[in-house]
Amino acid sequence: MSGSQKFVLLLLALALCFVVGTGLYSSWFNAASVGVFICLMLYFTRPLLMPAGYGANKIRTLVLVLAFGAFSSVSSTLNSLLPTLWSLPVLQNAPDWLKRLQPISQASDQLLAAIVIIVGIVFFCLRDRSVAGELPPLKKDIADKELPRKLKVFCNVLERDLMTIDQDTNWSPEHYTELEAEVEIRQVKGVASRKKIIGLQDAIRKDRTSRSFLILGAPGSGKSVALRKLAKDMLAEVNKTHRVPVYINLREWVPASTVVAGRTEFSVKDLEEFVIKSLIRRGDAYTRNFVNQYFDSLCSSGRLFFIFDSFDEISELLDASENSDVINSLSSVISRFMTSHPASRGVLASRVFRQPTRAFLADKVLEIRPLSEAGISEALSHYPQFTEQVRNTLFSHRPDLIPLVRNPFMMALLGEWIAVNQTLPVNQAELYKSYIDSRMKLCEQELSDAGISSREVIAISTDIAWFVFRSSKFGLEAPVKVIRSYFNSANVDAVLDLLSFARIARVTPGNDKSFAFVHRRFLEYFVTNRFLQQPAEVPDSHIPTDSRGRDALVLYAQLCSETEAQRLANLCWDEIQRYFTDASQRIRAIHCLRFLIDAFGSRREVLQPFEEALSAFVMQHVKAGDNILLAKICLEATGLLSESRAAPVLAAAIAGEDGWLQETAFRACRHLPKMDPELEEGMKKYVLNISETNFWRGRKNILLSLSLSDALSGVYRVAKMRLWSMKAALTSTVLLIIMLPFITFFSASYAAAVSAPILLFAKAGRTAQKEKARKVGGDNPAPRATVPFVDKGFLSGTIVLFRVMCFVILSVISVVGLLSPALALAAIPFYLFSGHAIYNGWLAAVNVVLSLMLLDWVAICRFVRSKINDLLNPKKWLAALSILATSVLGVALIFSAIHYVSQYPMAEPVFKATFSLLLALLAAYVAFTFIQSVRGGIKDVRMLRKFTFGLAIKRTQIAIILSECVSDYGRLRFVRRLESEGISATGDWPEGFKLAVGLGEAYTALARLEERWLNLDR
């Protein structure tokens, strides 16, 4: 135990004695107050136990001493202690003027609050803002006075290497866009929660306890760019954190494997040797000496923060299946190496497909989502040539380019193309070709010196790419010496140097040089050139299996002859027809359907021979609703259909009950050149039915999506009006909090209190779904009806009721205050908090304006517009008048009967008893419904606690557990547990089980999870 820790324990003991003494000799209330204050100060003193940041700790200590002094000086306890102190023999000779000094007898609340705020501000400003967290100085672990100077030089080498990679890949900070990361926290007991954190650096900075992070992302989401940015930020903090980031690209690693009991195993020692070699080749002899001398010490003391990139591109994994034991073995090796010391921390990045298994003990998983359309539009807007017309064309008519521009580097590539050509490329290949040709033009002098033409460079580059593509041993990166040995040509070295100089490829430094294209898209482009030259070598078998050649085949399908494109399209369609209804082989059909979407979105004429059959196929699966996931995938294929065929499919999905399908159809509608009236009305209803919270969070993306097509102008106006209405309501709410805080908080409390039972009772009505399904012999609950208010959720429902409640109260106050001066006195107290003492016309006008701002004018206008025709219809008037007359007659008869019966003496007791009975029955029904809803949820929670899941669960077991749940809450909780704990599914769904539309949020969440289990969320 350190000296500072012993000192803190001594202070805790003294503080405990002081609290107990205060309770015994003063009052226990004062003792509790003193205890709370001591706990607060202990919370602030936490950094004092950390040896790092000594200078900041001195400031913290000084502030705390001053704070304690200030509290002591204003304490009345000190006044009672001073006479006793002055009576001590040692202090009897003290000056009289000193004895007459009296501290402040009563502490001012404002002064005490100011002291606490000042202490809080100082500690907040001095908090640790580093990414990886501070460690004690190096001398605590390594007694070498020369280490700080040598470490600084070594960090310069690492930073220079990162800058070289950025230059080779043509990346610069202005192209970097902060990424959204969805964070999954896995605790020791398996309890997990999810939250969003904006920015990868913030996600790691806010977590000081997790030792290992797993970063997942789709291809092109910018994982490598973000990790290199993370490493550079951490290198800038080495002097403060005493922790060195080490960026390692795992695709350069060729692991040595051994087979033990039929399983492929890898060693931690082999990975360590690779990391050391990777660090040594980045510098010179000095770097090698530093690594050999200090690597083990730095690693064993937790001074290295490992940043491992491209797990899925390790050579052993490129052709491995998703369930291969190779993935599990490599995951375990990297985890053991990364956490070799209790203070060690690190990051591992991978695609979702072939991601590390749970053998990699990740404390936190960060899922990087690709750039949104709003982010892409904002980034490309830096190019003046990216006009509104080009933007609309990109998002509405060029879906083949959208996945491309989600990558920061490729987005910058497209921006450069637009800057030169002021339009979009015809296809992806044109973009790559233009970039490569421009680079070759910049290297004319080097080409002349090497005695080689640009055509020869491209031809040799194609051969090299084909060699790397076919080789399963080296992955996407191959040793230079192997390439030289294979081609045995004098021009190979010249081509490698030219590609590196032109920033088309990069060659790592050191003796064991390796070659790789700066982006895998360039590799796919050159492989596509090979396919065009040798069509017989096209691996079309990679399409249904989604193997490594799939992305290159997408590019090839956009460039090949019409006959060859027709052959590939027919091959996919045959697979779809053959296997889509076969559950065991359906994944092949899904891969083929997605290939059609990606490859022929801009070449739809190839699909004309079977377009009608494809349209019927899509409509069948969307309307049937037997499988949410299949319906969602089929909706994505509407971009392949003509407008007349796509509109009915999208209208059916928009008008459906599943939010996931509605969201997919909503995104697909922007590709239509013209909007069908039925579809447009369905989209308007969808926009208005989005919950208030979700609409506000996604307002930027929603408005951008709707502004990209002229056909969506009507829907865009509705969304814009709703946003204005929400902003007006928000402004009114802020003003009401200032002017009428009591009414505002009363309305909010009332709305929350009313929304909760409404939602509980509505959900309780759905708990009998399973019983109804059992009666008809099914395993799934019956489809439920959609209730917009209920389905929006508690928070959105509370907001709606709050707006209505405030409107009613303000309207009543305004009318009553103006019409009755006597009743206006009742409204005045509500304004006393804001200083208003007289209720006048101006105040009434303000009330009216604020109340009108709270209303949802979009819904009101649509309602009035829908009823205008009814106002001009005589039949509607006659029907309404007949209903009104019947109602009046019925009320009159009831009151006449009551008046007649009330003449008898027994009437009043009977009425009271009847009224009391009705109230009792109503209260019993409400209590029964509430107990039923709560009991079902509690029963499900207790049942789920009994289950303990491993790494995987059978789909049949999932279906059984869902069938045993009696509430929507229990089913949703179970599915979220499967997701949060990262459990995978095996086997097939049981006979009769369906992820059908309309079964509730739990089944939609399970369908989303099934998409991830099948690796279709890429």
PDB file of C-alpha atoms in Angstrom, residues 872-1001:
ATOM      1  CA  LEU A 872     -70.303  19.842 -48.899  1.00  0.00           C
ATOM      2  CA  ASN A 873     -72.077  16.471 -48.968  1.00  0.00           C
ATOM      3  CA  PRO A 874     -75.790  16.681 -47.980  1.00  0.00           C
ATOM      4  CA  LYS A 875     -75.891  12.963 -47.165  1.00  0.00           C
ATOM      5  CA  LYS A 876     -73.107  13.410 -44.614  1.00  0.00           C
ATOM      6  CA  TRP A 877     -74.995  16.317 -43.064  1.00  0.00           C
ATOM      7  CA  LEU A 878     -78.209  14.284 -42.821  1.00  0.00           C
ATOM      8  CA  ALA A 879     -76.317  11.359 -41.274  1.00  0.00           C
ATOM      9  CA  ALA A 880     -74.613  13.622 -38.728  1.00  0.00           C
ATOM     10  CA  LEU A 881     -77.880  15.384 -37.855  1.00  0.00           C
ATOM     11  CA  SER A 882     -79.667  12.062 -37.446  1.00  0.00           C
ATOM     12  CA  ILE A 883     -76.953  10.813 -35.095  1.00  0.00           C
ATOM     13  CA  LEU A 884     -77.097  14.068 -33.139  1.00  0.00           C
ATOM     14  CA  ALA A 885     -80.898  13.960 -32.900  1.00  0.00           C
ATOM     15  CA  THR A 886     -80.840  10.345 -31.787  1.00  0.00           C
ATOM     16  CA  SER A 887     -78.237  11.166 -29.144  1.00  0.00           C
ATOM     17  CA  VAL A 888     -80.259  14.136 -27.840  1.00  0.00           C
ATOM     18  CA  LEU A 889     -83.411  12.042 -27.750  1.00  0.00           C
ATOM     19  CA  GLY A 890     -81.619   9.264 -25.884  1.00  0.00           C
ATOM     20  CA  VAL A 891     -80.204  11.690 -23.306  1.00  0.00           C
ATOM     21  CA  ALA A 892     -83.634  13.279 -22.866  1.00  0.00           C
ATOM     22  CA  LEU A 893     -85.251   9.911 -22.307  1.00  0.00           C
ATOM     23  CA  ILE A 894     -82.613   8.975 -19.745  1.00  0.00           C
ATOM     24  CA  PHE A 895     -83.039  12.214 -17.814  1.00  0.00           C
ATOM     25  CA  SER A 896     -86.846  11.904 -17.991  1.00  0.00           C
ATOM     26  CA  ALA A 897     -86.638   8.410 -16.606  1.00  0.00           C
ATOM     27  CA  ILE A 898     -84.311   9.591 -13.834  1.00  0.00           C
ATOM     28  CA  HIS A 899     -86.672  12.474 -13.006  1.00  0.00           C
ATOM     29  CA  TYR A 900     -89.658  10.156 -12.915  1.00  0.00           C
ATOM     30  CA  VAL A 901     -87.993   7.524 -10.760  1.00  0.00           C
ATOM     31  CA  SER A 902     -86.484  10.109  -8.419  1.00  0.00           C
ATOM     32  CA  GLN A 903     -89.967  10.907  -7.111  1.00  0.00           C
ATOM     33  CA  TYR A 904     -89.961   7.643  -5.190  1.00  0.00           C
ATOM     34  CA  PRO A 905     -88.263   7.488  -1.743  1.00  0.00           C
ATOM     35  CA  MET A 906     -86.036   4.523  -2.621  1.00  0.00           C
ATOM     36  CA  ALA A 907     -84.688   6.132  -5.790  1.00  0.00           C
ATOM     37  CA  GLU A 908     -81.765   7.978  -4.244  1.00  0.00           C
ATOM     38  CA  PRO A 909     -80.284   4.961  -2.386  1.00  0.00           C
ATOM     39  CA  VAL A 910     -80.682   2.831  -5.520  1.00  0.00           C
ATOM     40  CA  PHE A 911     -78.964   5.436  -7.676  1.00  0.00           C
ATOM     41  CA  LYS A 912     -76.105   5.755  -5.229  1.00  0.00           C
ATOM     42  CA  ALA A 913     -75.698   2.005  -4.962  1.00  0.00           C
ATOM     43  CA  THR A 914     -75.780   1.588  -8.735  1.00  0.00           C
ATOM     44  CA  PHE A 915     -73.289   4.397  -9.269  1.00  0.00           C
ATOM     45  CA  SER A 916     -70.992   2.979  -6.596  1.00  0.00           C
ATOM     46  CA  LEU A 917     -71.260  -0.480  -8.167  1.00  0.00           C
ATOM     47  CA  LEU A 918     -70.347   0.875 -11.595  1.00  0.00           C
ATOM     48  CA  LEU A 919     -67.374   2.723 -10.132  1.00  0.00           C
ATOM     49  CA  ALA A 920     -66.265  -0.416  -8.295  1.00  0.00           C
ATOM     50  CA  LEU A 921     -66.582  -2.497 -11.467  1.00  0.00           C
ATOM     51  CA  LEU A 922     -64.570   0.078 -13.409  1.00  0.00           C
ATOM     52  CA  ALA A 923     -61.870   0.198 -10.719  1.00  0.00           C
ATOM     53  CA  ALA A 924     -61.789  -3.614 -10.612  1.00  0.00           C
ATOM     54  CA  TYR A 925     -61.396  -3.792 -14.393  1.00  0.00           C
ATOM     55  CA  VAL A 926     -58.592  -1.238 -14.335  1.00  0.00           C
ATOM     56  CA  ALA A 927     -56.845  -3.049 -11.478  1.00  0.00           C
ATOM     57  CA  PHE A 928     -57.288  -6.433 -13.179  1.00  0.00           C
ATOM     58  CA  THR A 929     -55.889  -5.111 -16.463  1.00  0.00           C
ATOM     59  CA  PHE A 930     -52.952  -3.491 -14.720  1.00  0.00           C
ATOM     60  CA  ILE A 931     -52.176  -6.607 -12.675  1.00  0.00           C
ATOM     61  CA  GLN A 932     -52.497  -8.784 -15.766  1.00  0.00           C
ATOM     62  CA  SER A 933     -50.052  -6.649 -17.742  1.00  0.00           C
ATOM     63  CA  VAL A 934     -47.532  -6.441 -14.913  1.00  0.00           C
ATOM     64  CA  ARG A 935     -47.939 -10.101 -13.948  1.00  0.00           C
ATOM     65  CA  GLY A 936     -47.214 -11.259 -17.493  1.00  0.00           C
ATOM     66  CA  GLY A 937     -44.037  -9.216 -17.690  1.00  0.00           C
ATOM     67  CA  ILE A 938     -42.847 -10.351 -14.246  1.00  0.00           C
ATOM     68  CA  LYS A 939     -43.576 -13.971 -15.108  1.00  0.00           C
ATOM     69  CA  ASP A 940     -41.514 -13.694 -18.303  1.00  0.00           C
ATOM     70  CA  VAL A 941     -38.618 -12.003 -16.517  1.00  0.00           C
ATOM     71  CA  ARG A 942     -38.504 -14.753 -13.907  1.00  0.00           C
ATOM     72  CA  MET A 943     -38.613 -17.413 -16.585  1.00  0.00           C
ATOM     73  CA  LEU A 944     -35.812 -15.814 -18.623  1.00  0.00           C
ATOM     74  CA  ARG A 945     -33.583 -15.577 -15.565  1.00  0.00           C
ATOM     75  CA  LYS A 946     -33.587 -19.353 -15.323  1.00  0.00           C
ATOM     76  CA  PHE A 947     -31.953 -19.727 -18.736  1.00  0.00           C
ATOM     77  CA  THR A 948     -28.201 -19.624 -19.180  1.00  0.00           C
ATOM     78  CA  PHE A 949     -26.971 -19.379 -22.769  1.00  0.00           C
ATOM     79  CA  GLY A 950     -23.541 -20.197 -24.120  1.00  0.00           C
ATOM     80  CA  LEU A 951     -21.925 -18.982 -27.303  1.00  0.00           C
ATOM     81  CA  ALA A 952     -24.767 -20.285 -29.459  1.00  0.00           C
ATOM     82  CA  ILE A 953     -28.414 -21.244 -29.202  1.00  0.00           C
ATOM     83  CA  LYS A 954     -30.545 -23.425 -31.444  1.00  0.00           C
ATOM     84  CA  ARG A 955     -33.312 -21.751 -33.387  1.00  0.00           C
ATOM     85  CA  THR A 956     -35.752 -24.368 -32.142  1.00  0.00           C
ATOM     86  CA  GLN A 957     -34.972 -23.307 -28.557  1.00  0.00           C
ATOM     87  CA  ILE A 958     -35.565 -19.668 -29.474  1.00  0.00           C
ATOM     88  CA  ALA A 959     -38.992 -20.562 -30.853  1.00  0.00           C
ATOM     89  CA  ILE A 960     -39.855 -22.553 -27.711  1.00  0.00           C
ATOM     90  CA  ILE A 961     -38.870 -19.713 -25.365  1.00  0.00           C
ATOM     91  CA  LEU A 962     -40.843 -17.204 -27.425  1.00  0.00           C
ATOM     92  CA  SER A 963     -43.872 -19.479 -27.266  1.00  0.00           C
ATOM     93  CA  GLU A 964     -43.590 -19.659 -23.478  1.00  0.00           C
ATOM     94  CA  CYS A 965     -43.492 -15.874 -23.067  1.00  0.00           C
ATOM     95  CA  VAL A 966     -46.934 -14.458 -22.312  1.00  0.00           C
ATOM     96  CA  SER A 967     -46.192 -10.764 -22.910  1.00  0.00           C
ATOM     97  CA  ASP A 968     -44.720  -8.607 -25.658  1.00  0.00           C
ATOM     98  CA  TYR A 969     -42.327  -7.208 -23.087  1.00  0.00           C
ATOM     99  CA  GLY A 970     -40.979 -10.660 -22.246  1.00  0.00           C
ATOM    100  CA  ARG A 971     -40.485 -11.611 -25.889  1.00  0.00           C
ATOM    101  CA  LEU A 972     -38.722  -8.346 -26.661  1.00  0.00           C
ATOM    102  CA  ARG A 973     -36.533  -8.663 -23.566  1.00  0.00           C
ATOM    103  CA  PHE A 974     -35.489 -12.164 -24.625  1.00  0.00           C
ATOM    104  CA  VAL A 975     -34.553 -11.070 -28.157  1.00  0.00           C
ATOM    105  CA  ARG A 976     -32.592  -8.098 -26.854  1.00  0.00           C
ATOM    106  CA  ARG A 977     -30.741 -10.388 -24.491  1.00  0.00           C
ATOM    107  CA  LEU A 978     -29.704 -12.581 -27.430  1.00  0.00           C
ATOM    108  CA  GLU A 979     -28.443  -9.496 -29.222  1.00  0.00           C
ATOM    109  CA  SER A 980     -26.672  -7.891 -26.270  1.00  0.00           C
ATOM    110  CA  GLU A 981     -24.845 -11.069 -25.241  1.00  0.00           C
ATOM    111  CA  GLY A 982     -23.651 -11.669 -28.802  1.00  0.00           C
ATOM    112  CA  ILE A 983     -25.216 -15.133 -28.979  1.00  0.00           C
ATOM    113  CA  SER A 984     -25.273 -16.781 -32.412  1.00  0.00           C
ATOM    114  CA  ALA A 985     -27.993 -19.092 -33.696  1.00  0.00           C
ATOM    115  CA  THR A 986     -27.615 -22.577 -35.145  1.00  0.00           C
ATOM    116  CA  GLY A 987     -29.918 -25.032 -36.845  1.00  0.00           C
ATOM    117  CA  ASP A 988     -33.220 -24.322 -38.576  1.00  0.00           C
ATOM    118  CA  TRP A 989     -36.467 -22.839 -37.375  1.00  0.00           C
ATOM    119  CA  PRO A 990     -39.052 -25.442 -36.361  1.00  0.00           C
ATOM    120  CA  GLU A 991     -41.898 -26.353 -38.628  1.00  0.00           C
ATOM    121  CA  GLY A 992     -44.690 -23.791 -38.448  1.00  0.00           C
ATOM    122  CA  PHE A 993     -42.613 -21.008 -36.871  1.00  0.00           C
ATOM    123  CA  LYS A 994     -42.645 -17.763 -38.861  1.00  0.00           C
ATOM    124  CA  LEU A 995     -41.060 -14.352 -38.470  1.00  0.00           C
ATOM    125  CA  ALA A 996     -44.254 -12.922 -39.865  1.00  0.00           C
ATOM    126  CA  VAL A 997     -45.359  -9.311 -40.210  1.00  0.00           C
ATOM    127  CA  GLY A 998     -47.654  -7.935 -37.533  1.00  0.00           C
ATOM    128  CA  LEU A 999     -46.538 -10.070 -34.591  1.00  0.00           C
ATOM    129  CA  GLY A1000     -44.988  -7.220 -32.657  1.00  0.00           C
ATOM    130  CA  GLU A1001     -41.706  -5.469 -32.048  1.00  0.00           C
TER     131      GLU A1001
END
